[in-house]
PDB file of C-alpha atoms in Angstrom:
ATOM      1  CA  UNK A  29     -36.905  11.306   4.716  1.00  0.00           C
ATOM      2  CA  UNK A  30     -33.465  11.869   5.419  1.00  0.00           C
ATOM      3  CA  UNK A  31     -32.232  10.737   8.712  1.00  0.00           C
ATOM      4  CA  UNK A  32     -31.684  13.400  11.744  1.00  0.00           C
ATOM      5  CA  UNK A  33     -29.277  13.522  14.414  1.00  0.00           C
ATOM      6  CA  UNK A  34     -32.109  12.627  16.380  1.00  0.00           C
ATOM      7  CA  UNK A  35     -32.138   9.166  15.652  1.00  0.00           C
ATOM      8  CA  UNK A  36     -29.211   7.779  17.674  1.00  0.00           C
ATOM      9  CA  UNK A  37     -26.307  10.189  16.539  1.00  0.00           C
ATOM     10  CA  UNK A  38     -24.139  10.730  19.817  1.00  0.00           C
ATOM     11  CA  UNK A  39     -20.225  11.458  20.223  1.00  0.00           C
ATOM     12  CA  UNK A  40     -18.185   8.359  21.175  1.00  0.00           C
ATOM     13  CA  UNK A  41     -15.851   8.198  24.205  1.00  0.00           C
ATOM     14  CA  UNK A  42     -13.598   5.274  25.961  1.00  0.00           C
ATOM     15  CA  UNK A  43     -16.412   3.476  26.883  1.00  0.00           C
ATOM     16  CA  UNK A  44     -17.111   2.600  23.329  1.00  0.00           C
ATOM     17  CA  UNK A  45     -14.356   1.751  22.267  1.00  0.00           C
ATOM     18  CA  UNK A  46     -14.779  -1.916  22.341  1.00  0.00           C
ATOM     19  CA  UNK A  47     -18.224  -1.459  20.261  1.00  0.00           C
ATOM     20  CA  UNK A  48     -16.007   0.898  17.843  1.00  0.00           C
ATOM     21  CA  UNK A  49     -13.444  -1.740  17.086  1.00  0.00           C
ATOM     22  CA  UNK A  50     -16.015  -3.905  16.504  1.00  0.00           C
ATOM     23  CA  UNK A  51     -17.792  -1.959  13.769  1.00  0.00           C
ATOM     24  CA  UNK A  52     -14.298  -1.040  12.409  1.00  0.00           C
ATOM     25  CA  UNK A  53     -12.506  -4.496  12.156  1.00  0.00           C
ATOM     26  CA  UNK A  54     -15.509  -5.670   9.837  1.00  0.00           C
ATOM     27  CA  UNK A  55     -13.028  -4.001   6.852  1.00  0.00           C
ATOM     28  CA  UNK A  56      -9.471  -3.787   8.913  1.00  0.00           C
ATOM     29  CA  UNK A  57      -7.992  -2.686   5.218  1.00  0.00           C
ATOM     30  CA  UNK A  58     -10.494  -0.316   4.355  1.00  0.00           C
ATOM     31  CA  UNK A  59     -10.846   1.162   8.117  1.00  0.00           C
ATOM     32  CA  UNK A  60      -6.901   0.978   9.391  1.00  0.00           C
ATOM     33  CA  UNK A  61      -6.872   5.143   9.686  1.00  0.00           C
ATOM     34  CA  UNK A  62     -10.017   5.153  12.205  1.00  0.00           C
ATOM     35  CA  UNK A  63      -8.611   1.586  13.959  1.00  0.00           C
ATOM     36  CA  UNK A  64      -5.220   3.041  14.631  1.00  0.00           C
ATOM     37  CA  UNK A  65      -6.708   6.445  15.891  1.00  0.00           C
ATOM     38  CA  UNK A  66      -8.996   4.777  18.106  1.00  0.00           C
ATOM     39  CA  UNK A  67      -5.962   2.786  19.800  1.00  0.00           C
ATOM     40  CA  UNK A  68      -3.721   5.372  20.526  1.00  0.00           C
ATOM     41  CA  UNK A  69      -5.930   7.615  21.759  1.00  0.00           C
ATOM     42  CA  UNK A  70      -8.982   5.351  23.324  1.00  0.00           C
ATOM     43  CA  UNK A  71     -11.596   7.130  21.656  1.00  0.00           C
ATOM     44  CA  UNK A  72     -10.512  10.041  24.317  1.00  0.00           C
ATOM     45  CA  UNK A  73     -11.513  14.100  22.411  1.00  0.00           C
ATOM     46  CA  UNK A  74      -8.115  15.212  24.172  1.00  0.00           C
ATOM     47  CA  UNK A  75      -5.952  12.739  22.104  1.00  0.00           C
ATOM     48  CA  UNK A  76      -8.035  12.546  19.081  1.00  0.00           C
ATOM     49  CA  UNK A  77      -7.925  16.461  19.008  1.00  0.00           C
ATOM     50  CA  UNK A  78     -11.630  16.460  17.440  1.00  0.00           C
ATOM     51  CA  UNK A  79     -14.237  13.899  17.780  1.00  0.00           C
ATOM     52  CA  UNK A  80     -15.837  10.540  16.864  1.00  0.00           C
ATOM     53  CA  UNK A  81     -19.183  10.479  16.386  1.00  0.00           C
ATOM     54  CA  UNK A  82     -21.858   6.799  16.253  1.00  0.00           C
ATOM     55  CA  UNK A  83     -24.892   6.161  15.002  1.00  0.00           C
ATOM     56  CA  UNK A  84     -27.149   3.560  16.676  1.00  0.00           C
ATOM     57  CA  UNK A  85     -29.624   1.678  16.027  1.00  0.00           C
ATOM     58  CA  UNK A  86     -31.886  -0.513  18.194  1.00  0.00           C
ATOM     59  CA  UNK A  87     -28.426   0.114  21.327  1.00  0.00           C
ATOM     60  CA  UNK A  88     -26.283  -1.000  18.308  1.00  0.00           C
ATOM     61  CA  UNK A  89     -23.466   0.544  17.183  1.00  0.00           C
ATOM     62  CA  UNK A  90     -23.951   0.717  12.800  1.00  0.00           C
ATOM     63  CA  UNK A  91     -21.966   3.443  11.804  1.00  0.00           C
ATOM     64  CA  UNK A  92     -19.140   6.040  13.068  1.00  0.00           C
ATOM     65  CA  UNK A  93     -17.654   9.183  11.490  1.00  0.00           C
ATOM     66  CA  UNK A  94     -13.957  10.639  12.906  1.00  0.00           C
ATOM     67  CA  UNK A  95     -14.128  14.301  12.902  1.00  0.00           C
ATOM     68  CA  UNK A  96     -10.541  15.952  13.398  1.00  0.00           C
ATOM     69  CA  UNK A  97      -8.263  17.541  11.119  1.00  0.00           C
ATOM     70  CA  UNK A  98      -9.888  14.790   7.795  1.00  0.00           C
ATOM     71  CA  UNK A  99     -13.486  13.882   8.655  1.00  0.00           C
ATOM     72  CA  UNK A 100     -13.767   9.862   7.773  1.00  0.00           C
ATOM     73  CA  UNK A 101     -17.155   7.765   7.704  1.00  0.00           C
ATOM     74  CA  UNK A 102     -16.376   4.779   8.546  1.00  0.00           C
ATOM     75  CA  UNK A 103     -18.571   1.786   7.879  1.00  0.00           C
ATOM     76  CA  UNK A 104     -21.434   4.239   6.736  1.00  0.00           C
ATOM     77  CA  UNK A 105     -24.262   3.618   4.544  1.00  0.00           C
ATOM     78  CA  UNK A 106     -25.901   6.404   2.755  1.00  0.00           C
ATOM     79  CA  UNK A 107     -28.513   6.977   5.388  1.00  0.00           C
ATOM     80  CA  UNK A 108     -25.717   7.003   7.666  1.00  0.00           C
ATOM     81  CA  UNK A 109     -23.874   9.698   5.950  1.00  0.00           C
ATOM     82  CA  UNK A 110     -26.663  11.885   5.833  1.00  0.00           C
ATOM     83  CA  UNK A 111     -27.247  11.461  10.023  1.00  0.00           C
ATOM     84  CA  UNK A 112     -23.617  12.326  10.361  1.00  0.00           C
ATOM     85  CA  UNK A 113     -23.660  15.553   7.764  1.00  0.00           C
ATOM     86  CA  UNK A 114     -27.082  16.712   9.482  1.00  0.00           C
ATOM     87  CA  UNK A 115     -25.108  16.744  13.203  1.00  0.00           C
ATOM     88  CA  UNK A 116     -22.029  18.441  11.005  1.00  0.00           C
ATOM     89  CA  UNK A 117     -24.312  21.438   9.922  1.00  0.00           C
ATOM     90  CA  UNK A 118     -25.041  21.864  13.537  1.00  0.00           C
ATOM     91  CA  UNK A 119     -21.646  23.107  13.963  1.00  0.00           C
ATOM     92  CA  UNK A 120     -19.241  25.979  11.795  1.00  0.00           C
ATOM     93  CA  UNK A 121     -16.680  23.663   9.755  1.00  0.00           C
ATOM     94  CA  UNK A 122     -13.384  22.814  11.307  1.00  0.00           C
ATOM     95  CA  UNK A 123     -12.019  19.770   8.947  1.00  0.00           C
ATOM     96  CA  UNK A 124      -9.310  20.265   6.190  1.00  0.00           C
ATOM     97  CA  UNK A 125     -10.253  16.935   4.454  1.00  0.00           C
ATOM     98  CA  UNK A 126     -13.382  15.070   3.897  1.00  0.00           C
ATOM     99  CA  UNK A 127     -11.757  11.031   2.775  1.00  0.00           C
ATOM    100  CA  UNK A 128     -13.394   7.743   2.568  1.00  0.00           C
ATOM    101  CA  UNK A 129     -15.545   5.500   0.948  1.00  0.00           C
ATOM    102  CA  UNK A 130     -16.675   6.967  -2.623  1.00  0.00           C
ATOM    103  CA  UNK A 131     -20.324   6.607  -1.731  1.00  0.00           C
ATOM    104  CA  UNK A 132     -20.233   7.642   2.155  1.00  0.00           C
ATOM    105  CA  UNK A 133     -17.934  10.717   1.047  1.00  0.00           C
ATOM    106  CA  UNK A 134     -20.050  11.928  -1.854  1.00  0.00           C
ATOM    107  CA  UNK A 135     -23.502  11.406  -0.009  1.00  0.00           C
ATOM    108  CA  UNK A 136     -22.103  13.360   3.145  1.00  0.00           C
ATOM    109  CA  UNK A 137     -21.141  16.165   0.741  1.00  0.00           C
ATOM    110  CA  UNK A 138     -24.264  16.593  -1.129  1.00  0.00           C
ATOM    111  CA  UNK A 139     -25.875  17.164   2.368  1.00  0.00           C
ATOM    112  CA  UNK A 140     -22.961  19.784   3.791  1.00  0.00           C
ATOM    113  CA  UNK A 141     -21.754  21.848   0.194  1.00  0.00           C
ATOM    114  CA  UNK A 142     -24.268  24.429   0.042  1.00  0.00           C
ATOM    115  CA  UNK A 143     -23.264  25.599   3.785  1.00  0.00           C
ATOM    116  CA  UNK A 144     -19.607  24.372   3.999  1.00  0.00           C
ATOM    117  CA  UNK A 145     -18.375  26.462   0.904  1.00  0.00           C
ATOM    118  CA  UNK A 146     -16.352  25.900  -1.894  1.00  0.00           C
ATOM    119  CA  UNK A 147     -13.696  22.890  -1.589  1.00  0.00           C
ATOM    120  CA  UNK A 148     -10.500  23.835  -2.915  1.00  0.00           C
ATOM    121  CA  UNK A 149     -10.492  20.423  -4.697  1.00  0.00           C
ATOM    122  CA  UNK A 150     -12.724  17.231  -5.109  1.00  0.00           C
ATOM    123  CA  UNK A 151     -11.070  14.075  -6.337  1.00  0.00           C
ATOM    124  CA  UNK A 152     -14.259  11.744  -6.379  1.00  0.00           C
ATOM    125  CA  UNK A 153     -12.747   8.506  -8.110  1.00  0.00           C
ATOM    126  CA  UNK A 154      -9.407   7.218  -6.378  1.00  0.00           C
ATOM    127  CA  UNK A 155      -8.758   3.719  -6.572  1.00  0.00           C
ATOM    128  CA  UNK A 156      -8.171   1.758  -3.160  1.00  0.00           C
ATOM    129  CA  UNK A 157      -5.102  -0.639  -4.145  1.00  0.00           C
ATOM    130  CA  UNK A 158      -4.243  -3.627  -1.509  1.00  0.00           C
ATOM    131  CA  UNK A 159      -1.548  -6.045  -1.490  1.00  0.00           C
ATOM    132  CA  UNK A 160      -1.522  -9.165   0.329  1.00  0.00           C
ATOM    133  CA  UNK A 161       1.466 -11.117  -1.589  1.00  0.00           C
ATOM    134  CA  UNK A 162       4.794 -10.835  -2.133  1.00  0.00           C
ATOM    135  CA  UNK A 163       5.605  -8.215  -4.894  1.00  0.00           C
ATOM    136  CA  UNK A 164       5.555  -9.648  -8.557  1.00  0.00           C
ATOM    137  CA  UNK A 165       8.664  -7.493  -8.943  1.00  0.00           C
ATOM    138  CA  UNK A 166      12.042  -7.360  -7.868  1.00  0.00           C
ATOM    139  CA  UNK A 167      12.602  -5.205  -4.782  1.00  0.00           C
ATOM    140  CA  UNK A 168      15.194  -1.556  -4.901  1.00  0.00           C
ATOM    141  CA  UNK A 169      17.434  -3.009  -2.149  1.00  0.00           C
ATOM    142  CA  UNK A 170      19.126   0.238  -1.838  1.00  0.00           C
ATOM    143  CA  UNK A 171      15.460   1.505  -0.724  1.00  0.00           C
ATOM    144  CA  UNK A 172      16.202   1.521   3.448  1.00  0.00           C
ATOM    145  CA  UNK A 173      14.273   2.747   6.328  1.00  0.00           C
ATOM    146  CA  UNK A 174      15.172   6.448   7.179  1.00  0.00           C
ATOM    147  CA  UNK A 175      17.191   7.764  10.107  1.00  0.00           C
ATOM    148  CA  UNK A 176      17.180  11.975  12.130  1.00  0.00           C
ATOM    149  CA  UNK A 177      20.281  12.088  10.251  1.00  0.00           C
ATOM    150  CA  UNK A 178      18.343  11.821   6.855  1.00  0.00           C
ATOM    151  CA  UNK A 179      16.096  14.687   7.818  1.00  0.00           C
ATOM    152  CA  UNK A 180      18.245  17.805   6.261  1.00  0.00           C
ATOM    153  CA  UNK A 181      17.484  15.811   3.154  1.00  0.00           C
ATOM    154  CA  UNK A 182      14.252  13.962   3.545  1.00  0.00           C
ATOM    155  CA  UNK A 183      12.322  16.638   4.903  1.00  0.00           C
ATOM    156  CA  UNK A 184      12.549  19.318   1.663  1.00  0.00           C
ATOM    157  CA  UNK A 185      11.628  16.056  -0.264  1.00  0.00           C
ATOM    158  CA  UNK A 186       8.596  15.441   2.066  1.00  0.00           C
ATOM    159  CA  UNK A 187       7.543  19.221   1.358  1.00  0.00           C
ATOM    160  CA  UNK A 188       8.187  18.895  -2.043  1.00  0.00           C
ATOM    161  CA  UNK A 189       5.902  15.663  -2.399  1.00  0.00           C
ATOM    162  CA  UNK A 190       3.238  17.407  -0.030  1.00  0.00           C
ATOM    163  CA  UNK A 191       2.827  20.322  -2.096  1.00  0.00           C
ATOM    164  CA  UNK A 192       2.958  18.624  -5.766  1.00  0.00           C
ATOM    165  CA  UNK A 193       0.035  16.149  -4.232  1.00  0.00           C
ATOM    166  CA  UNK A 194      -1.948  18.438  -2.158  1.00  0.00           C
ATOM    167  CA  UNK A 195      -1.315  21.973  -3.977  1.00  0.00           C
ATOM    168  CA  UNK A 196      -0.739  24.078  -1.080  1.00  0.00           C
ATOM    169  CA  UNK A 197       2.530  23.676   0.682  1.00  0.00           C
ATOM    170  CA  UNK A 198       2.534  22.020   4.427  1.00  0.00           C
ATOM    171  CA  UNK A 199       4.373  25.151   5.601  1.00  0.00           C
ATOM    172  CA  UNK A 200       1.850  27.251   4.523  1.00  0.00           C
ATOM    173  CA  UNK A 201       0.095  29.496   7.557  1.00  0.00           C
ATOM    174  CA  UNK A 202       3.130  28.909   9.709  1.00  0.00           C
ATOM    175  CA  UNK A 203       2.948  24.864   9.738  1.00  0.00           C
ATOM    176  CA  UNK A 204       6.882  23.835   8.963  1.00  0.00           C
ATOM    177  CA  UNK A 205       6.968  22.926  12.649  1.00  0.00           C
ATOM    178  CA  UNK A 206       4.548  20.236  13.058  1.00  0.00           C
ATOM    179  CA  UNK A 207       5.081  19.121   9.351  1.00  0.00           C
ATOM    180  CA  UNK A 208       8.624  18.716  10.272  1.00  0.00           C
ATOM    181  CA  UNK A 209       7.488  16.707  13.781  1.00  0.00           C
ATOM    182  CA  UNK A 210       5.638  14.673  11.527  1.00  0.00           C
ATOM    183  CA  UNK A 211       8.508  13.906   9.134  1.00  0.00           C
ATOM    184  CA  UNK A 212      10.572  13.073  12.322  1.00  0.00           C
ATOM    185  CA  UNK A 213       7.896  10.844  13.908  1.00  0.00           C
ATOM    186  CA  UNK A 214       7.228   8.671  11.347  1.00  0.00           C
ATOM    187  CA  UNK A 215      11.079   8.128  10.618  1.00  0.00           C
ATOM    188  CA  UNK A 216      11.100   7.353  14.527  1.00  0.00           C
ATOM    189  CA  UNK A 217       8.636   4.486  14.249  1.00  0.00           C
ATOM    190  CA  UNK A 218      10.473   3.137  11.232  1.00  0.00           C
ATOM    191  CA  UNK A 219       7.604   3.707   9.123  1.00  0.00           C
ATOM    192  CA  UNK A 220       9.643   5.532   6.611  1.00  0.00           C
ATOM    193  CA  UNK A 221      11.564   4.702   3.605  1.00  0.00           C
ATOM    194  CA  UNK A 222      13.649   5.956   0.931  1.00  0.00           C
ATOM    195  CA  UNK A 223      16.692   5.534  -1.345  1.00  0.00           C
ATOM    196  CA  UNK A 224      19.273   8.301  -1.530  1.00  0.00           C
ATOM    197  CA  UNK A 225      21.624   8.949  -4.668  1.00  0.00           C
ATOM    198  CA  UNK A 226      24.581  10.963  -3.492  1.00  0.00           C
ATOM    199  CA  UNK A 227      22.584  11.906  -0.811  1.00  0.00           C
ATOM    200  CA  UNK A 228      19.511  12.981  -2.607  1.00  0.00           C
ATOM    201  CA  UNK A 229      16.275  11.425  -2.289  1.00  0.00           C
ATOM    202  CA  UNK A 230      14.948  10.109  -5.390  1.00  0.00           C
ATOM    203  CA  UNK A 231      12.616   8.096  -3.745  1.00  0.00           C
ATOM    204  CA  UNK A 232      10.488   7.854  -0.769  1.00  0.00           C
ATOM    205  CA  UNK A 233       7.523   6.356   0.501  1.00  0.00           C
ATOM    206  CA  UNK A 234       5.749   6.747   4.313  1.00  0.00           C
ATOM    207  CA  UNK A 235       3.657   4.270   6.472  1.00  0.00           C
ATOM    208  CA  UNK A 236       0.929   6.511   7.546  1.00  0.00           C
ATOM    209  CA  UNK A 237      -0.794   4.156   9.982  1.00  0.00           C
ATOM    210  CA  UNK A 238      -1.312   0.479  10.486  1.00  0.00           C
ATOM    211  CA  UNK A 239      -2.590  -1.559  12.972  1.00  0.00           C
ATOM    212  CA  UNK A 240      -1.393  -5.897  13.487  1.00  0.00           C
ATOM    213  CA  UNK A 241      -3.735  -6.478  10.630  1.00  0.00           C
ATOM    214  CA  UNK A 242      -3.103  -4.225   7.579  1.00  0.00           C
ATOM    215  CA  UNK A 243      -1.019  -0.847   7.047  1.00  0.00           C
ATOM    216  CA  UNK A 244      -1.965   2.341   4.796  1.00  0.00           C
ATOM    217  CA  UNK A 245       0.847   4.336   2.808  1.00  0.00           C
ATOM    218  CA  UNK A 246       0.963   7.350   1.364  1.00  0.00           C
ATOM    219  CA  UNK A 247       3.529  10.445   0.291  1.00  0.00           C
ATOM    220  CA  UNK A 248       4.980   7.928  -2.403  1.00  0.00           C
ATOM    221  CA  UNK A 249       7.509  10.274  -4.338  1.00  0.00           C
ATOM    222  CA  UNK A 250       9.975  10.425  -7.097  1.00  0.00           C
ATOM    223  CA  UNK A 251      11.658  13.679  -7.928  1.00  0.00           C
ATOM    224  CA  UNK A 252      10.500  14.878 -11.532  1.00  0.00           C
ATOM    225  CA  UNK A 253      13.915  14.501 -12.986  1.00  0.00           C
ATOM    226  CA  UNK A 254      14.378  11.292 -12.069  1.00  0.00           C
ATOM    227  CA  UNK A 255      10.507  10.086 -13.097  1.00  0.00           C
ATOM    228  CA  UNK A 256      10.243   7.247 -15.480  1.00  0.00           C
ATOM    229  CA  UNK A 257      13.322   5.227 -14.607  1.00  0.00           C
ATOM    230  CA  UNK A 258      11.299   2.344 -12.595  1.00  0.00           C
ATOM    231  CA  UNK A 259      12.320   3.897  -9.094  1.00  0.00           C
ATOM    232  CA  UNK A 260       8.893   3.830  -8.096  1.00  0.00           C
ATOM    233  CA  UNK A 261       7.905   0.838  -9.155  1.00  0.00           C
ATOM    234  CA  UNK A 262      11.099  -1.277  -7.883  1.00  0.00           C
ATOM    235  CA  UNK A 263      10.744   1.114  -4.730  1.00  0.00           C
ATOM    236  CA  UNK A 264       7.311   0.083  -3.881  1.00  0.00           C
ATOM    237  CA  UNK A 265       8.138  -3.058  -4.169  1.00  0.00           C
ATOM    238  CA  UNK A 266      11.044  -2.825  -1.207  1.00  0.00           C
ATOM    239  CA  UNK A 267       8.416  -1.076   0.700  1.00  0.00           C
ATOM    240  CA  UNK A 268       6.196  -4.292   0.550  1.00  0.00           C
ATOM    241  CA  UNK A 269       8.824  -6.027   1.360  1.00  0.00           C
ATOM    242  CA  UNK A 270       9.331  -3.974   4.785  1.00  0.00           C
ATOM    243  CA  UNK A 271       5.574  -3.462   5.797  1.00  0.00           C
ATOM    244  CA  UNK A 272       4.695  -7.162   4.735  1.00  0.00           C
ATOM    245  CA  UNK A 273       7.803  -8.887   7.173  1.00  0.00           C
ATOM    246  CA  UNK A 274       7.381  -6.394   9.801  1.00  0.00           C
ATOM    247  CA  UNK A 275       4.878  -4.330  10.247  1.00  0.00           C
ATOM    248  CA  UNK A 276       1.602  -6.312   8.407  1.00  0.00           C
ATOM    249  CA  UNK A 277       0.636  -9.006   6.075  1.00  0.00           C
ATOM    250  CA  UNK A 278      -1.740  -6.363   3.835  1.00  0.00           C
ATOM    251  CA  UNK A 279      -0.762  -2.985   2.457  1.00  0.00           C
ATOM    252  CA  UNK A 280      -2.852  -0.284   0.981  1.00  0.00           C
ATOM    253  CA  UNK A 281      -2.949   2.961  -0.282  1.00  0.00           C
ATOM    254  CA  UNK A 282      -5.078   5.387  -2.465  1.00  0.00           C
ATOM    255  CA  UNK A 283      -4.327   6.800  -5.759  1.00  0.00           C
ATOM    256  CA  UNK A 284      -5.771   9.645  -8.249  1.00  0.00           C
ATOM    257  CA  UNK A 285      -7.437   8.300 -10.754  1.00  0.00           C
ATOM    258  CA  UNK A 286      -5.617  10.660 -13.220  1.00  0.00           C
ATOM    259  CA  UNK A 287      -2.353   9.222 -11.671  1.00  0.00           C
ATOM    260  CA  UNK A 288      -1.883   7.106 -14.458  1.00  0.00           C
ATOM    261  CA  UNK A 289       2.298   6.195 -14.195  1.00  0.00           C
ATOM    262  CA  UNK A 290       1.924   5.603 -10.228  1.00  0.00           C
ATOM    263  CA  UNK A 291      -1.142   3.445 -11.093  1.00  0.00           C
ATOM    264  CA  UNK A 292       0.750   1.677 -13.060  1.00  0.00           C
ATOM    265  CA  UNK A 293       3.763   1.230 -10.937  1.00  0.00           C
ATOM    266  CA  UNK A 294       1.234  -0.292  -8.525  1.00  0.00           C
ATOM    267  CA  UNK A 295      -0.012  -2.710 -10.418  1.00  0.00           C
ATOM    268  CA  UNK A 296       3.549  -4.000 -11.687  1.00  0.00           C
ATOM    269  CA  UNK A 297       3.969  -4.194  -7.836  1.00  0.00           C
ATOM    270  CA  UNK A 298       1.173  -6.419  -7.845  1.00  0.00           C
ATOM    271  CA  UNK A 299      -1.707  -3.940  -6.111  1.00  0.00           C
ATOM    272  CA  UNK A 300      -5.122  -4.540  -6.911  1.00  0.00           C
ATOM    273  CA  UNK A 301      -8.090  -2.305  -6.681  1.00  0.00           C
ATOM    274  CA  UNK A 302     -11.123  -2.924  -3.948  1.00  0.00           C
ATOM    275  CA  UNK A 303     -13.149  -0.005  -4.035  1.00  0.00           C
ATOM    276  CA  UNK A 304     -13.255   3.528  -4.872  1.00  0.00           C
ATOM    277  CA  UNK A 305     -12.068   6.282  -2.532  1.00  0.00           C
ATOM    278  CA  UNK A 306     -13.077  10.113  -2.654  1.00  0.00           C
ATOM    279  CA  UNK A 307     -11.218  13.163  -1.125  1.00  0.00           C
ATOM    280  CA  UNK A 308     -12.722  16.388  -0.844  1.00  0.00           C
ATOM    281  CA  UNK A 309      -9.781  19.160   0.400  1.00  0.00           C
ATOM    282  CA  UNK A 310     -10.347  22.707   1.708  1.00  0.00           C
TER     283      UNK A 310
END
């Protein structure tokens, strides 16, 4: 019988937080999106603007799920997921994203898709890639971290990589403003990166979180005319290089499947594959 929210399915708060970093550092690669989010904002529903939800068992902390803006199980079995997706139908949906482990992710959406509606897009097979070495390939040293005075040229190529990944622009429904705060944050923390040709970006590449232990990336771009000269590939590489001396030893990111050049620019990078990811996108 499927699990309820009965059996030990609560929100979590600050006072957990010890027991959630617990449960999360047993995979600080797979898990550095819910690790970082539960440092900056202690677990706390004002700062996390949504929720995190545990699952207990016997006063034991087995399982959590982060429900904001993406909805992530995090260290979930299947009995797990289905807990979690039974306290979700309690409640009208309010995430954009569903992303995580392949088998958490699809087991939470069996439970939810006949009352959550149709997803815009599923992409169920997305290889997790980590790095933990130097790259196998020589770095794009004019690749640099980016400044506010890149912004009038980085931020139209952030849009453009949002919308060619995601299919809906990030200014759609009035959003340009906190896209754009986003754009600006991350170059504030010197988690972004790019190489400009005559002041054009032709490619880019974002630290999206990371904690001492491991750091995720993502909006890894090239502009389509410039797409199959290596810049990618040599790119990545330089980004490695960055993340790996200072920010942490082991970078990751997830791909589409279907991806097949950037999947290939990873692994010339030197990226390996751990697991499968899923995404489902409203």
């Amino acid at each position: 019988m499927p699990t309820t929210t009965r059996h030990g399915v609560r929100p979590l708060g600050s006072a957990d937080l010890e027991a959630f970093l617990a449960l999360a550092e047993r995979d600080p690669v797979v898990n550095v999106f819910a690790i970082y989010r539960a440092r900056t904002t202690s677990l706390e529903p004002r700062w996390l603007g949504g929720e995190v939800w545990g699952r207990f068992a016997n006063g034991e902390l087995v399982a959590a799920c982060h429900v904001g803006a993406n909805l992530v199980p995090i260290q979930a079995t299947a009995d797990d997921a289905r807990a979690f997706a039974e306290r979700a139908l309690t409640r009208s949906r309010s995430v954009s994203t569903i992303v995580g482990p392949h088998d958490a992710v699809r087991v939470f959406w069996d439970s939810v898709a006949d009352s959550w509606g149709s997803p815009r897009e599923c992409r169920w097979e997305q290889p997790h890639l980590v790095i933990d070495t130097p790259p196998l390939v020589e770095a794009d040293h004019r690749v640099r971290r980016t400044t506010r005075q890149d912004l009038p040229e980085l931020y139209p190529a952030c849009v453009a990589m949002y919308t060619e990944e995601v299919g809906v622009s990030p200014e759609a429904g009035g959003g340009a403003d906190l896209y754009r705060a986003r754009v600006s944050q991350l170059t504030s923390r010197g988690w972004s990166f790019a190489r400009f040709d005559e002041g054009r970006v032709v490619f880019k590449a974002e630290v999206a979180c990371a904690t001492e232990d491991a750091a995720q990336v993502q909006g890894v771009w090239v502009p389509p005319d410039r797409r199959g000269e290596g810049l990618a590939t040599a790119g990545m590489a330089a980004v490695v290089d960055f993340v790996q001396h200072e920010i942490a030893p082991v970078v990751s990111l997830y791909v589409n499947e279907w991806n097949t050049p950037a999947r290939r620019a990873y692994e010339a990078v030197g990226f390996r594959e751990t697991m499968r990811f899923s995404t489902v996108m409203f």
